[in-house]
């Protein structure tokens, strides 16, 4: 297994990855986080040629069904997790992928020691914090995410969600961190990131969705980079099978749609692994031009 780098806009100035990881990844990897004033948010998804990120089938709705379990895609997921302070995902993703741990070695155990060495080199704890978002507070606290030694997890929810959790799981909440954003109805990305920065010292956040949660962050202009694996298959859509795309429940106009700049292209046989950096919407660019003029 080894990724081949076809294009790289700018090489990292100082080597960050150990030599063995650089060889597997086909180069180095680093993030510039100084200017955002909040946790730096990177997304990681895999999609088909026609833009489907989930087949939406019972027991077969995860990313591996899309990627075909491509080792290079799983390795990249593990690498990003190993660099992140926290991994964020919604309650839907938690329950759809029963037993899945958002840890580096869970998706690519072959590099377990390399991932651990990288986290030690970065001065991070062995495992990234798991962050579960839920507006309703409907969470299965029996999931392995909440009972794995060394894996810290926090549920971030609304006032109503926190109350529901307290009522439904009064006997289990002692070992589970729950934070309310102080909001009603739904959580906002700004409030979520504020909690993660202030209480959990998160600087680099890996966003693993699902697509509805990712769409909300996109609409709030709070996604800084996107790692997107393009799998060489077509899933199709139908009236009775409205399969999910990358950004659900986020409807942009041509004037407000977010734009990204291509940072790198890597190849794993017929799969392409793309890295994008957020620029801004064309509407935002126009406003900036008007303001500067």
CSV table of C-alpha atoms in Angstrom, one decimal:
chain,number,residue,atom,x,y,z
A,1,UNK,CA,0.0,0.0,0.0
A,2,UNK,CA,1.3,3.4,-1.0
A,3,UNK,CA,-0.2,6.6,-2.3
A,4,UNK,CA,1.3,8.3,-5.3
A,5,UNK,CA,1.3,12.1,-5.3
A,6,UNK,CA,0.3,13.5,-8.7
A,7,UNK,CA,0.0,17.1,-7.8
A,8,UNK,CA,0.8,19.3,-4.8
A,9,UNK,CA,0.2,23.0,-4.7
A,10,UNK,CA,2.7,23.7,-1.9
A,11,UNK,CA,5.0,21.4,0.0
A,12,UNK,CA,5.1,21.7,3.8
A,13,UNK,CA,7.9,23.9,4.9
A,14,UNK,CA,9.1,21.7,7.7
A,15,UNK,CA,8.8,17.9,7.7
A,16,UNK,CA,6.1,16.8,10.2
A,17,UNK,CA,5.4,13.1,9.5
A,18,UNK,CA,7.9,10.4,10.4
A,19,UNK,CA,9.7,8.9,7.4
A,20,UNK,CA,7.6,5.7,7.4
A,21,UNK,CA,4.4,7.7,7.3
A,22,UNK,CA,5.7,10.0,4.6
A,23,UNK,CA,6.5,6.9,2.5
A,24,UNK,CA,3.0,5.5,2.9
A,25,UNK,CA,1.2,8.9,2.3
A,26,UNK,CA,3.4,9.9,-0.6
A,27,UNK,CA,4.7,13.0,1.1
A,28,UNK,CA,4.3,15.1,4.2
A,29,UNK,CA,1.2,16.6,5.7
A,30,UNK,CA,0.7,19.7,7.9
A,31,UNK,CA,-2.0,22.4,8.6
A,32,UNK,CA,-1.8,26.1,8.9
A,33,UNK,CA,-4.1,27.0,11.7
A,34,UNK,CA,-2.9,30.4,12.9
A,35,UNK,CA,-5.5,32.7,11.4
A,36,UNK,CA,-9.0,31.2,11.9
A,37,UNK,CA,-9.4,32.2,15.6
A,38,UNK,CA,-11.3,28.9,16.4
A,39,UNK,CA,-10.6,25.2,16.0
A,40,UNK,CA,-9.3,24.5,12.4
A,41,UNK,CA,-11.9,22.2,10.8
A,42,UNK,CA,-11.0,19.6,8.2
A,43,UNK,CA,-13.6,17.3,6.7
A,44,UNK,CA,-12.9,13.8,5.4
A,45,UNK,CA,-15.4,11.9,3.1
A,46,UNK,CA,-15.4,9.3,0.3
A,47,UNK,CA,-17.9,9.6,-2.5
A,48,UNK,CA,-18.8,8.0,-5.8
A,49,UNK,CA,-18.3,9.6,-9.2
A,50,UNK,CA,-21.9,10.7,-9.1
A,51,UNK,CA,-21.5,12.3,-5.7
A,52,UNK,CA,-23.1,9.7,-3.4
A,53,UNK,CA,-21.6,9.4,0.1
A,54,UNK,CA,-23.9,6.6,1.4
A,55,UNK,CA,-25.9,3.8,-0.1
A,56,UNK,CA,-28.4,4.3,2.7
A,57,UNK,CA,-29.0,0.6,3.1
A,58,UNK,CA,-29.5,-1.0,6.5
A,59,UNK,CA,-26.1,-2.2,7.8
A,60,UNK,CA,-24.4,-1.0,4.6
A,61,UNK,CA,-24.5,2.8,4.9
A,62,UNK,CA,-20.9,3.5,5.8
A,63,UNK,CA,-18.0,4.8,3.8
A,64,UNK,CA,-16.4,1.4,3.2
A,65,UNK,CA,-19.3,0.5,1.0
A,66,UNK,CA,-18.4,3.5,-1.1
A,67,UNK,CA,-14.6,3.2,-1.1
A,68,UNK,CA,-14.7,-0.6,-1.4
A,69,UNK,CA,-12.5,-0.8,1.7
A,70,UNK,CA,-9.6,0.7,-0.2
A,71,UNK,CA,-6.5,0.5,2.1
A,72,UNK,CA,-5.2,3.8,1.0
A,73,UNK,CA,-8.5,5.5,1.9
A,74,UNK,CA,-8.6,3.8,5.3
A,75,UNK,CA,-5.0,4.7,5.9
A,76,UNK,CA,-5.6,8.4,5.1
A,77,UNK,CA,-8.6,8.4,7.5
A,78,UNK,CA,-6.4,6.9,10.2
A,79,UNK,CA,-3.6,9.5,9.5
A,80,UNK,CA,-6.0,12.4,9.8
A,81,UNK,CA,-7.4,11.0,13.0
A,82,UNK,CA,-3.9,10.6,14.4
A,83,UNK,CA,-3.2,14.3,13.7
A,84,UNK,CA,-6.5,15.7,15.1
A,85,UNK,CA,-7.2,16.7,18.6
A,86,UNK,CA,-10.9,15.6,18.2
A,87,UNK,CA,-13.1,13.8,15.8
A,88,UNK,CA,-16.6,15.1,15.4
A,89,UNK,CA,-19.7,13.2,14.1
A,90,UNK,CA,-23.4,13.2,14.5
A,91,UNK,CA,-25.6,10.8,16.6
A,92,UNK,CA,-26.9,9.3,13.3
A,93,UNK,CA,-23.4,8.3,12.3
A,94,UNK,CA,-22.8,6.9,15.8
A,95,UNK,CA,-25.8,4.6,15.7
A,96,UNK,CA,-25.5,3.7,12.0
A,97,UNK,CA,-22.0,2.4,12.4
A,98,UNK,CA,-22.5,0.4,15.6
A,99,UNK,CA,-19.3,-0.4,17.4
A,100,UNK,CA,-17.1,1.9,15.2
A,101,UNK,CA,-14.5,3.8,17.2
A,102,UNK,CA,-13.2,7.1,15.8
A,103,UNK,CA,-9.6,6.2,16.5
A,104,UNK,CA,-6.7,6.0,14.1
A,105,UNK,CA,-5.9,2.3,14.5
A,106,UNK,CA,-9.6,1.2,14.3
A,107,UNK,CA,-9.7,1.9,10.6
A,108,UNK,CA,-6.1,1.0,9.8
A,109,UNK,CA,-4.6,-1.2,12.5
A,110,UNK,CA,-1.5,-2.0,10.3
A,111,UNK,CA,-0.1,1.4,11.2
A,112,UNK,CA,-1.1,1.4,14.9
A,113,UNK,CA,2.4,2.0,16.2
A,114,UNK,CA,3.2,4.6,13.6
A,115,UNK,CA,0.0,6.5,14.5
A,116,UNK,CA,0.8,6.3,18.2
A,117,UNK,CA,4.4,7.6,17.5
A,118,UNK,CA,3.0,10.5,15.5
A,119,UNK,CA,0.6,11.6,18.3
A,120,UNK,CA,3.4,11.4,20.8
A,121,UNK,CA,5.6,13.5,18.5
A,122,UNK,CA,2.8,16.1,18.3
A,123,UNK,CA,2.4,16.1,22.1
A,124,UNK,CA,-1.2,14.7,21.9
A,125,UNK,CA,-2.8,12.0,24.1
A,126,UNK,CA,-2.9,8.5,22.6
A,127,UNK,CA,-6.4,8.9,21.2
A,128,UNK,CA,-8.3,11.9,19.9
A,129,UNK,CA,-11.4,13.1,21.7
A,130,UNK,CA,-14.7,11.8,20.2
A,131,UNK,CA,-17.3,14.5,19.8
A,132,UNK,CA,-20.9,13.5,19.3
A,133,UNK,CA,-23.5,16.1,18.2
A,134,UNK,CA,-27.2,15.6,18.9
A,135,UNK,CA,-29.9,18.2,19.1
A,136,UNK,CA,-32.5,15.8,20.6
A,137,UNK,CA,-30.3,14.0,23.1
A,138,UNK,CA,-31.3,10.6,21.8
A,139,UNK,CA,-28.0,8.7,22.4
A,140,UNK,CA,-27.3,5.1,23.0
A,141,UNK,CA,-24.8,5.3,25.9
A,142,UNK,CA,-24.1,1.6,25.5
A,143,UNK,CA,-22.0,2.3,22.4
A,144,UNK,CA,-18.4,1.3,22.6
A,145,UNK,CA,-17.4,4.9,22.1
A,146,UNK,CA,-18.4,5.5,25.7
A,147,UNK,CA,-16.8,2.4,27.2
A,148,UNK,CA,-13.3,2.1,25.5
A,149,UNK,CA,-10.4,2.6,27.9
A,150,UNK,CA,-8.3,5.6,27.0
A,151,UNK,CA,-11.0,7.0,24.6
A,152,UNK,CA,-12.5,10.3,25.9
A,153,UNK,CA,-15.9,11.3,24.5
A,154,UNK,CA,-18.2,14.3,24.9
A,155,UNK,CA,-21.8,14.7,23.8
A,156,UNK,CA,-22.7,18.2,22.8
A,157,UNK,CA,-26.3,19.0,22.6
A,158,UNK,CA,-29.1,21.6,23.2
A,159,UNK,CA,-30.7,22.5,26.5
A,160,UNK,CA,-33.6,20.1,25.7
A,161,UNK,CA,-31.1,17.4,24.7
A,162,UNK,CA,-29.1,17.7,27.9
A,163,UNK,CA,-32.4,17.4,29.9
A,164,UNK,CA,-33.5,14.4,28.0
A,165,UNK,CA,-30.1,12.7,28.5
A,166,UNK,CA,-30.3,13.4,32.2
A,167,UNK,CA,-33.7,11.9,32.5
A,168,UNK,CA,-33.1,8.8,30.4
A,169,UNK,CA,-29.7,7.9,31.5
A,170,UNK,CA,-29.4,9.2,35.1
A,171,UNK,CA,-27.5,6.1,36.2
A,172,UNK,CA,-24.9,6.3,33.3
A,173,UNK,CA,-24.1,10.0,32.9
A,174,UNK,CA,-21.4,9.9,35.6
A,175,UNK,CA,-18.8,8.5,33.2
A,176,UNK,CA,-20.0,10.5,30.1
A,177,UNK,CA,-19.3,14.2,29.5
A,178,UNK,CA,-22.3,16.1,28.3
A,179,UNK,CA,-22.2,19.8,27.3
A,180,UNK,CA,-25.1,22.0,26.3
A,181,UNK,CA,-24.5,24.9,23.9
A,182,UNK,CA,-27.2,26.8,25.8
A,183,UNK,CA,-29.3,26.8,22.7
A,184,UNK,CA,-32.8,25.6,22.0
A,185,UNK,CA,-33.9,23.4,19.0
A,186,UNK,CA,-30.5,22.9,17.4
A,187,UNK,CA,-26.8,23.5,18.0
A,188,UNK,CA,-24.8,26.0,16.0
A,189,UNK,CA,-21.3,25.3,14.7
A,190,UNK,CA,-20.0,28.5,16.4
A,191,UNK,CA,-21.3,27.4,19.8
A,192,UNK,CA,-19.9,23.8,19.3
A,193,UNK,CA,-16.5,25.1,18.3
A,194,UNK,CA,-16.5,27.5,21.3
A,195,UNK,CA,-17.0,24.6,23.7
A,196,UNK,CA,-14.3,22.5,22.1
A,197,UNK,CA,-11.8,25.3,22.1
A,198,UNK,CA,-12.5,26.7,25.6
A,199,UNK,CA,-13.1,23.5,27.6
A,200,UNK,CA,-11.2,20.8,25.6
A,201,UNK,CA,-8.4,22.8,24.1
A,202,UNK,CA,-9.2,21.5,20.6
A,203,UNK,CA,-7.1,23.2,17.9
A,204,UNK,CA,-7.5,20.7,15.0
A,205,UNK,CA,-10.9,19.2,14.5
A,206,UNK,CA,-11.6,16.3,12.1
A,207,UNK,CA,-15.2,16.4,10.9
A,208,UNK,CA,-16.5,13.0,9.8
A,209,UNK,CA,-20.2,14.0,9.4
A,210,UNK,CA,-22.6,12.7,8.5
A,211,UNK,CA,-23.5,14.8,5.5
A,212,UNK,CA,-26.3,16.7,7.3
A,213,UNK,CA,-24.0,17.8,10.1
A,214,UNK,CA,-21.3,18.6,7.5
A,215,UNK,CA,-23.7,20.7,5.5
A,216,UNK,CA,-24.5,22.8,8.6
A,217,UNK,CA,-20.9,23.5,9.1
A,218,UNK,CA,-20.4,24.4,5.4
A,219,UNK,CA,-23.3,26.8,5.5
A,220,UNK,CA,-21.8,28.5,8.5
A,221,UNK,CA,-18.4,28.9,6.7
A,222,UNK,CA,-16.7,26.7,9.3
A,223,UNK,CA,-15.0,24.2,7.2
A,224,UNK,CA,-11.3,25.0,6.4
A,225,UNK,CA,-10.3,22.0,4.4
A,226,UNK,CA,-11.8,18.9,2.7
A,227,UNK,CA,-10.2,15.6,2.1
A,228,UNK,CA,-12.3,13.8,-0.5
A,229,UNK,CA,-11.7,10.3,-1.8
A,230,UNK,CA,-13.3,9.8,-5.2
A,231,UNK,CA,-14.2,6.1,-5.7
A,232,UNK,CA,-14.6,4.8,-9.3
A,233,UNK,CA,-18.2,3.6,-9.1
A,234,UNK,CA,-21.7,5.1,-9.7
A,235,UNK,CA,-24.4,4.5,-7.1
A,236,UNK,CA,-27.3,6.2,-8.8
A,237,UNK,CA,-30.4,7.8,-7.3
A,238,UNK,CA,-34.2,7.2,-7.5
A,239,UNK,CA,-37.5,8.5,-6.3
A,240,UNK,CA,-37.5,5.8,-3.5
A,241,UNK,CA,-33.8,5.9,-3.0
A,242,UNK,CA,-32.7,9.5,-2.4
A,243,UNK,CA,-29.1,8.7,-1.6
A,244,UNK,CA,-27.2,11.3,0.4
A,245,UNK,CA,-24.6,13.7,-1.1
A,246,UNK,CA,-21.8,15.5,0.7
A,247,UNK,CA,-23.8,18.4,2.0
A,248,UNK,CA,-27.3,17.6,3.0
A,249,UNK,CA,-29.9,20.2,4.3
A,250,UNK,CA,-27.6,22.9,2.9
A,251,UNK,CA,-29.0,24.7,-0.1
A,252,UNK,CA,-26.6,27.2,-1.7
A,253,UNK,CA,-27.2,29.7,-4.5
A,254,UNK,CA,-24.6,30.3,-7.2
A,255,UNK,CA,-23.8,33.6,-5.4
A,256,UNK,CA,-23.3,32.0,-2.0
A,257,UNK,CA,-21.9,28.5,-2.8
A,258,UNK,CA,-18.6,27.8,-1.1
A,259,UNK,CA,-15.5,27.4,-3.3
A,260,UNK,CA,-12.4,25.5,-2.6
A,261,UNK,CA,-8.8,25.5,-3.9
A,262,UNK,CA,-7.2,22.2,-4.9
A,263,UNK,CA,-4.2,21.5,-2.7
A,264,UNK,CA,-3.1,18.0,-3.7
A,265,UNK,CA,-4.1,15.0,-5.8
A,266,UNK,CA,-3.0,11.5,-4.8
A,267,UNK,CA,-3.7,8.2,-6.6
A,268,UNK,CA,-4.4,4.7,-5.3
A,269,UNK,CA,-4.9,2.7,-8.5
A,270,UNK,CA,-8.4,3.9,-9.7
A,271,UNK,CA,-9.2,6.0,-6.7
A,272,UNK,CA,-8.2,9.7,-6.4
A,273,UNK,CA,-7.6,11.3,-3.0
A,274,UNK,CA,-8.2,15.0,-3.3
A,275,UNK,CA,-7.4,17.8,-0.8
A,276,UNK,CA,-9.1,21.1,-0.9
A,277,UNK,CA,-8.8,24.3,1.0
A,278,UNK,CA,-11.7,26.6,1.5
A,279,UNK,CA,-11.4,30.0,-0.2
A,280,UNK,CA,-14.8,31.8,0.1
A,281,UNK,CA,-18.1,32.0,-1.7
A,282,UNK,CA,-18.1,34.1,-4.9
A,283,UNK,CA,-20.6,36.4,-3.2
A,284,UNK,CA,-18.2,36.9,-0.3
A,285,UNK,CA,-15.4,37.6,-2.7
A,286,UNK,CA,-17.5,40.2,-4.4
A,287,UNK,CA,-18.3,41.9,-1.1
A,288,UNK,CA,-14.6,41.9,-0.2
A,289,UNK,CA,-13.7,43.5,-3.5
A,290,UNK,CA,-16.4,46.2,-3.0
A,291,UNK,CA,-15.2,46.9,0.5
A,292,UNK,CA,-11.6,47.2,-0.6
A,293,UNK,CA,-12.5,49.5,-3.5
